[in-house]
């Protein structure tokens, strides 16, 4: 990054506190690599159901290489081309439908989402009613609920929901969570559930993944020191939205979610001296660089990296792509 630009300019000084870790997580890297490998192995086109990860820049780059994005399988013609499921996971009905249509499908669901699917199945087999803590309509939630028959999973979105949810069998209850939630909100919701239903079974804490947790912790470390924070990420990216909320709740007066530097509202940032910068798990580093460079055009920028955790997790590609390499 060449944003160290505190030179002799008459620009106002700006300290940038750059959160680490930020940006791509292991699940996102695996999903993008899956599409790229499939394009290399089988040639274009490769169909991808739903945005492979929630980032327009990533999607456009893959489109340029020959990926075709669809929302549903019925948009895909009869084909031998690979059909890839996104990192967020899919309901069971999707691979079933894919098989029925003889598609060659590759599942890029993040292994940490698959782990939640397996937990749901185990609870179900053991006769437990399941509460899923998550956001209605998010593809991960749709995918997780779709692992089991309709009615087996009840969605709880807020603490208020947790206070009123009425399970049919409170003595045989389990909870699971979406992977990209606010750590603090979720532990408050889980606390309510545990208080109301002491026998509830669940993961030790919740199913929020390492990447979500680390990125939120890094934001908490810098939020109180910043006049403003920029979160690079997409509006439909759950973990990016949570980073913006965490920043404001942790004492940052203004937190803005932007997809690209061109979306920055400079009128809101006049007079700032310290800026926090982070990126959601689906936002590529090139966009973080772009944002910092946009600040460096207006301010004499000094970057300080604030590290909360080192990450070394990597996931193998889907089996079919491994075998082919
Ligand atoms: S945010 Fe977490 S669960 Fe989602 S893709 Fe990344 S590692 Fe997997």
Short mmCIF file of C-alpha atoms and ligand atoms in Angstrom, two decimals:
data_model
loop_
_atom_site.label_atom_id
_atom_site.label_comp_id
_atom_site.label_asym_id
_atom_site.label_seq_id
_atom_site.Cartn_x
_atom_site.Cartn_y
_atom_site.Cartn_z
CA UNK A 1 0.00 0.00 0.00
CA UNK A 2 1.54 3.31 -0.94
CA UNK A 3 -0.65 5.54 1.17
CA UNK A 4 2.12 6.83 3.45
CA UNK A 5 1.70 10.29 2.19
CA UNK A 6 2.49 12.58 5.04
CA UNK A 7 4.88 14.52 2.84
CA UNK A 8 5.30 18.20 2.83
CA UNK A 9 1.79 18.87 1.58
CA UNK A 10 -0.64 21.37 2.90
CA UNK A 11 -3.19 18.63 3.25
CA UNK A 12 -4.61 18.16 6.74
CA UNK A 13 -3.07 15.25 8.66
CA UNK A 14 -5.05 12.03 9.01
CA UNK A 15 -4.11 8.99 11.03
CA UNK A 16 -5.63 5.84 9.55
CA UNK A 17 -6.06 2.97 12.02
CA UNK A 18 -6.20 -0.05 9.76
CA UNK A 19 -7.88 -3.03 11.41
CA UNK A 20 -6.27 -6.43 11.16
CA UNK A 21 -7.65 -8.92 10.43
CA UNK A 22 -9.99 -7.47 7.83
CA UNK A 23 -11.39 -8.54 4.49
CA UNK A 24 -11.31 -12.01 2.99
CA UNK A 25 -11.87 -15.00 5.28
CA UNK A 26 -10.99 -18.60 4.50
CA UNK A 27 -14.53 -19.42 3.35
CA UNK A 28 -14.58 -16.56 0.86
CA UNK A 29 -11.13 -17.43 -0.51
CA UNK A 30 -12.28 -21.02 -0.99
CA UNK A 31 -15.49 -19.97 -2.75
CA UNK A 32 -13.75 -17.60 -5.17
CA UNK A 33 -10.97 -20.13 -5.82
CA UNK A 34 -13.64 -22.74 -6.55
CA UNK A 35 -15.10 -20.62 -9.36
CA UNK A 36 -11.66 -19.77 -10.73
CA UNK A 37 -10.49 -23.38 -10.63
CA UNK A 38 -13.71 -24.58 -12.26
CA UNK A 39 -13.24 -22.04 -15.05
CA UNK A 40 -9.67 -23.23 -15.53
CA UNK A 41 -10.56 -26.93 -15.48
CA UNK A 42 -13.79 -26.98 -17.44
CA UNK A 43 -13.69 -23.69 -19.36
CA UNK A 44 -16.42 -21.06 -19.57
CA UNK A 45 -19.20 -20.86 -18.84
CA UNK A 46 -19.46 -21.88 -15.23
CA UNK A 47 -22.83 -21.19 -13.61
CA UNK A 48 -22.96 -19.81 -10.08
CA UNK A 49 -26.14 -19.84 -8.06
CA UNK A 50 -26.38 -16.55 -6.14
CA UNK A 51 -23.46 -14.13 -5.73
CA UNK A 52 -20.58 -16.46 -4.86
CA UNK A 53 -19.78 -14.02 -2.06
CA UNK A 54 -21.56 -10.75 -1.34
CA UNK A 55 -19.31 -8.39 -3.24
CA UNK A 56 -20.07 -6.79 -6.58
CA UNK A 57 -16.41 -6.28 -7.50
CA UNK A 58 -15.70 -9.98 -7.00
CA UNK A 59 -18.80 -10.97 -8.95
CA UNK A 60 -17.97 -8.65 -11.85
CA UNK A 61 -14.37 -9.95 -11.99
CA UNK A 62 -15.61 -13.54 -12.18
CA UNK A 63 -18.22 -12.59 -14.80
CA UNK A 64 -15.43 -11.17 -16.92
CA UNK A 65 -13.70 -14.57 -16.73
CA UNK A 66 -16.79 -16.46 -17.87
CA UNK A 67 -18.92 -17.10 -14.77
CA UNK A 68 -22.67 -16.68 -15.21
CA UNK A 69 -24.57 -15.75 -12.06
CA UNK A 70 -28.18 -16.80 -11.55
CA UNK A 71 -30.49 -16.63 -8.56
CA UNK A 72 -32.26 -19.93 -9.17
CA UNK A 73 -31.47 -23.15 -11.00
CA UNK A 74 -34.41 -22.74 -13.37
CA UNK A 75 -32.52 -19.87 -15.02
CA UNK A 76 -29.88 -22.38 -16.19
CA UNK A 77 -30.43 -24.16 -19.52
CA UNK A 78 -29.65 -27.86 -19.95
CA UNK A 79 -25.86 -27.93 -19.72
CA UNK A 80 -22.76 -29.95 -18.91
CA UNK A 81 -21.10 -26.88 -17.44
CA UNK A 82 -20.44 -26.90 -13.69
CA UNK A 83 -23.02 -25.28 -11.42
CA UNK A 84 -21.54 -23.84 -8.24
CA UNK A 85 -23.42 -23.09 -5.03
CA UNK A 86 -22.34 -19.97 -3.15
CA UNK A 87 -20.42 -19.75 0.15
CA UNK A 88 -23.64 -19.04 2.05
CA UNK A 89 -25.00 -22.56 1.67
CA UNK A 90 -28.20 -23.82 0.09
CA UNK A 91 -31.35 -25.64 1.22
CA UNK A 92 -31.35 -29.40 0.60
CA UNK A 93 -33.86 -28.89 -2.20
CA UNK A 94 -31.17 -27.23 -4.36
CA UNK A 95 -28.72 -30.15 -4.74
CA UNK A 96 -31.78 -32.40 -5.15
CA UNK A 97 -33.08 -30.27 -7.98
CA UNK A 98 -29.60 -30.06 -9.47
CA UNK A 99 -29.34 -33.85 -9.47
CA UNK A 100 -32.76 -34.19 -11.02
CA UNK A 101 -31.61 -31.97 -13.87
CA UNK A 102 -28.32 -33.87 -14.19
CA UNK A 103 -26.20 -30.83 -13.45
CA UNK A 104 -22.59 -31.28 -12.42
CA UNK A 105 -22.70 -29.24 -9.25
CA UNK A 106 -19.90 -28.06 -7.00
CA UNK A 107 -20.67 -26.91 -3.50
CA UNK A 108 -18.70 -23.85 -2.37
CA UNK A 109 -20.60 -23.59 0.92
CA UNK A 110 -18.17 -22.48 3.63
CA UNK A 111 -17.25 -25.48 5.79
CA UNK A 112 -18.19 -23.44 8.86
CA UNK A 113 -21.72 -23.04 7.48
CA UNK A 114 -21.84 -26.75 6.65
CA UNK A 115 -20.89 -27.41 10.27
CA UNK A 116 -24.02 -25.55 11.38
CA UNK A 117 -26.10 -27.59 8.90
CA UNK A 118 -24.74 -30.78 10.48
CA UNK A 119 -25.51 -29.52 13.99
CA UNK A 120 -29.09 -28.84 12.90
CA UNK A 121 -29.42 -32.37 11.51
CA UNK A 122 -28.03 -33.94 14.68
CA UNK A 123 -30.44 -31.99 16.89
CA UNK A 124 -33.31 -32.97 14.61
CA UNK A 125 -32.37 -36.66 14.70
CA UNK A 126 -32.28 -36.47 18.48
CA UNK A 127 -35.84 -35.17 18.47
CA UNK A 128 -35.01 -31.61 19.48
CA UNK A 129 -36.91 -28.56 18.40
CA UNK A 130 -34.44 -26.05 16.95
CA UNK A 131 -34.18 -22.30 17.34
CA UNK A 132 -32.01 -20.58 14.74
CA UNK A 133 -30.68 -17.15 15.73
CA UNK A 134 -30.26 -15.20 12.51
CA UNK A 135 -31.66 -12.69 10.05
CA UNK A 136 -34.77 -13.57 8.05
CA UNK A 137 -34.18 -13.79 4.33
CA UNK A 138 -30.38 -13.97 4.44
CA UNK A 139 -29.28 -16.77 2.09
CA UNK A 140 -27.36 -18.51 4.89
CA UNK A 141 -30.51 -18.60 7.02
CA UNK A 142 -32.59 -19.84 4.09
CA UNK A 143 -29.97 -22.55 3.50
CA UNK A 144 -29.77 -23.61 7.15
CA UNK A 145 -33.54 -23.73 7.63
CA UNK A 146 -33.76 -25.69 4.38
CA UNK A 147 -31.69 -28.55 5.79
CA UNK A 148 -34.76 -29.77 7.65
CA UNK A 149 -38.48 -30.12 6.96
CA UNK A 150 -40.60 -26.98 7.21
CA UNK A 151 -41.49 -26.21 10.83
CA UNK A 152 -38.48 -27.97 12.35
CA UNK A 153 -36.58 -24.71 12.81
CA UNK A 154 -37.91 -21.51 14.38
CA UNK A 155 -36.11 -18.28 13.57
CA UNK A 156 -35.30 -15.80 16.34
CA UNK A 157 -33.87 -12.48 15.19
CA UNK A 158 -33.76 -10.32 18.31
CA UNK A 159 -33.71 -10.36 22.09
CA UNK A 160 -37.38 -9.38 21.98
CA UNK A 161 -38.11 -12.45 19.82
CA UNK A 162 -36.19 -14.62 22.29
CA UNK A 163 -38.38 -13.35 25.13
CA UNK A 164 -41.62 -14.38 23.45
CA UNK A 165 -40.76 -17.44 21.38
CA UNK A 166 -43.01 -20.33 22.41
CA UNK A 167 -41.40 -23.68 21.58
CA UNK A 168 -43.68 -26.70 21.41
CA UNK A 169 -41.29 -28.76 23.52
CA UNK A 170 -39.19 -26.48 25.79
CA UNK A 171 -37.65 -29.50 27.54
CA UNK A 172 -36.18 -30.74 24.26
CA UNK A 173 -34.80 -27.64 22.64
CA UNK A 174 -31.58 -26.69 20.82
CA UNK A 175 -30.21 -23.53 19.28
CA UNK A 176 -27.87 -22.81 16.40
CA UNK A 177 -26.84 -19.45 14.93
CA UNK A 178 -25.96 -17.75 11.69
CA UNK A 179 -22.16 -17.42 11.35
CA UNK A 180 -21.97 -13.69 10.65
CA UNK A 181 -23.96 -12.11 13.49
CA UNK A 182 -22.96 -9.49 16.02
CA UNK A 183 -21.14 -11.38 18.78
CA UNK A 184 -22.62 -9.13 21.47
CA UNK A 185 -26.22 -9.18 20.21
CA UNK A 186 -26.10 -12.93 19.83
CA UNK A 187 -24.74 -13.60 23.29
CA UNK A 188 -27.56 -11.42 24.70
CA UNK A 189 -30.13 -13.42 22.70
CA UNK A 190 -28.59 -16.73 23.78
CA UNK A 191 -28.58 -15.54 27.42
CA UNK A 192 -32.34 -14.92 27.21
CA UNK A 193 -32.91 -18.35 25.67
CA UNK A 194 -30.77 -20.06 28.34
CA UNK A 195 -32.59 -18.20 31.09
CA UNK A 196 -36.03 -19.10 29.73
CA UNK A 197 -35.14 -22.66 28.73
CA UNK A 198 -32.38 -23.93 31.02
CA UNK A 199 -32.33 -27.32 29.26
CA UNK A 200 -31.59 -25.78 25.86
CA UNK A 201 -28.68 -27.45 24.05
CA UNK A 202 -26.31 -25.51 21.83
CA UNK A 203 -22.71 -24.92 20.85
CA UNK A 204 -20.38 -23.84 23.65
CA UNK A 205 -20.86 -20.16 22.78
CA UNK A 206 -22.59 -19.81 19.42
CA UNK A 207 -21.85 -20.61 15.78
CA UNK A 208 -20.43 -17.21 14.87
CA UNK A 209 -17.28 -17.96 12.92
CA UNK A 210 -13.69 -17.03 13.75
CA UNK A 211 -13.55 -14.46 10.95
CA UNK A 212 -16.66 -12.60 12.08
CA UNK A 213 -15.43 -12.60 15.68
CA UNK A 214 -11.91 -11.42 14.86
CA UNK A 215 -13.08 -8.62 12.56
CA UNK A 216 -15.54 -7.34 15.18
CA UNK A 217 -12.89 -7.48 17.92
CA UNK A 218 -10.43 -5.51 15.76
CA UNK A 219 -13.10 -2.84 15.16
CA UNK A 220 -13.76 -2.61 18.90
CA UNK A 221 -10.07 -1.97 19.51
CA UNK A 222 -9.96 1.08 17.28
CA UNK A 223 -13.53 2.44 17.42
CA UNK A 224 -13.02 4.57 20.53
CA UNK A 225 -9.91 6.20 19.00
CA UNK A 226 -11.56 7.25 15.71
CA UNK A 227 -13.53 10.26 14.55
CA UNK A 228 -15.00 8.07 11.83
CA UNK A 229 -14.73 4.59 10.45
CA UNK A 230 -15.02 3.25 6.92
CA UNK A 231 -16.16 -0.34 6.50
CA UNK A 232 -15.48 -1.59 2.98
CA UNK A 233 -18.23 -4.01 2.09
CA UNK A 234 -21.55 -4.55 0.42
CA UNK A 235 -24.93 -3.55 1.84
CA UNK A 236 -26.15 -7.17 1.50
CA UNK A 237 -23.10 -8.50 3.36
CA UNK A 238 -24.22 -9.43 6.86
CA UNK A 239 -20.78 -9.40 8.43
CA UNK A 240 -19.99 -5.99 6.88
CA UNK A 241 -23.21 -4.49 8.23
CA UNK A 242 -22.36 -5.87 11.66
CA UNK A 243 -18.89 -4.26 11.52
CA UNK A 244 -20.49 -0.88 10.88
CA UNK A 245 -22.87 -1.36 13.83
CA UNK A 246 -20.10 -2.60 16.13
CA UNK A 247 -18.00 0.48 15.29
CA UNK A 248 -20.78 2.88 16.26
CA UNK A 249 -21.71 0.95 19.39
CA UNK A 250 -18.10 0.86 20.47
CA UNK A 251 -17.76 4.61 20.49
CA UNK A 252 -17.03 5.68 16.93
CA UNK A 253 -19.22 8.72 16.17
CA UNK A 254 -19.68 7.88 12.49
CA UNK A 255 -19.29 4.58 10.67
CA UNK A 256 -19.90 4.36 6.94
CA UNK A 257 -20.28 1.24 4.83
CA UNK A 258 -18.98 1.76 1.28
CA UNK A 259 -18.45 -0.61 -1.61
CA UNK A 260 -15.92 1.56 -3.43
CA UNK A 261 -14.08 4.83 -2.82
CA UNK A 262 -16.54 6.55 -5.16
CA UNK A 263 -19.31 6.02 -2.56
CA UNK A 264 -17.55 7.95 0.21
CA UNK A 265 -19.58 10.96 1.33
CA UNK A 266 -16.76 13.45 1.89
CA UNK A 267 -19.09 16.09 3.34
CA UNK A 268 -19.50 13.88 6.41
CA UNK A 269 -15.76 13.54 6.90
CA UNK A 270 -14.60 17.15 6.96
CA UNK A 271 -12.32 17.86 9.90
CA UNK A 272 -11.61 14.27 10.93
CA UNK A 273 -8.15 13.56 12.37
CA UNK A 274 -8.34 9.81 12.95
CA UNK A 275 -10.06 7.30 10.70
CA UNK A 276 -10.63 3.60 11.29
CA UNK A 277 -10.66 1.34 8.24
CA UNK A 278 -11.79 -2.24 7.99
CA UNK A 279 -13.41 -4.53 5.44
CA UNK A 280 -16.05 -7.23 5.55
CA UNK A 281 -15.11 -10.84 4.94
CA UNK A 282 -16.17 -10.68 1.28
CA UNK A 283 -14.36 -7.43 0.39
CA UNK A 284 -11.06 -7.73 -1.48
CA UNK A 285 -7.97 -5.89 -0.26
CA UNK A 286 -7.69 -3.97 -3.54
CA UNK A 287 -10.81 -2.03 -2.50
CA UNK A 288 -9.27 -1.20 0.89
CA UNK A 289 -6.23 0.16 -0.96
CA UNK A 290 -8.52 2.16 -3.22
CA UNK A 291 -10.27 3.73 -0.22
CA UNK A 292 -7.03 4.62 1.55
CA UNK A 293 -5.65 6.12 -1.62
CA UNK A 294 -8.78 8.25 -1.98
CA UNK A 295 -8.13 9.59 1.54
CA UNK A 296 -4.47 10.13 0.66
CA UNK A 297 -5.58 12.47 -2.15
CA UNK A 298 -7.28 14.71 0.39
CA UNK A 299 -5.27 14.19 3.58
CA UNK A 300 -1.67 13.65 4.60
CA UNK A 301 -2.28 10.05 5.59
CA UNK A 302 -0.31 8.00 8.10
CA UNK A 303 -1.34 4.37 8.39
CA UNK A 304 -1.09 2.46 11.66
CA UNK A 305 -2.08 -1.21 11.54
CA UNK A 306 -3.94 -2.35 14.65
CA UNK A 307 -3.76 -6.13 14.93
CA UNK A 308 -6.13 -8.09 17.05
CA UNK A 309 -5.44 -11.65 15.90
CA UNK A 310 -3.35 -13.57 13.40
CA UNK A 311 -5.32 -15.83 11.08
CA UNK A 312 -3.89 -18.88 9.37
CA UNK A 313 -7.04 -20.86 8.59
CA UNK A 314 -7.39 -22.19 5.05
CA UNK A 315 -9.95 -24.61 3.64
CA UNK A 316 -9.46 -27.23 0.93
CA UNK A 317 -11.30 -26.76 -2.32
CA UNK A 318 -14.39 -28.92 -2.98
CA UNK A 319 -13.34 -32.53 -3.56
CA UNK A 320 -14.06 -32.54 -7.31
CA UNK A 321 -11.70 -29.63 -7.88
CA UNK A 322 -9.02 -31.12 -5.68
CA UNK A 323 -9.17 -34.41 -7.53
CA UNK A 324 -8.87 -32.60 -10.82
CA UNK A 325 -5.78 -30.60 -9.81
S1 LIG B 1 -17.57 -15.25 7.23
FE1 LIG B 1 -17.12 -17.15 8.37
S2 LIG B 1 -18.76 -18.55 7.85
FE2 LIG B 1 -18.82 -16.90 6.33
S3 LIG B 1 -17.56 -17.63 4.65
FE3 LIG B 1 -16.19 -16.52 6.00
S4 LIG B 1 -15.31 -18.08 7.40
FE4 LIG B 1 -17.13 -18.96 6.42
#
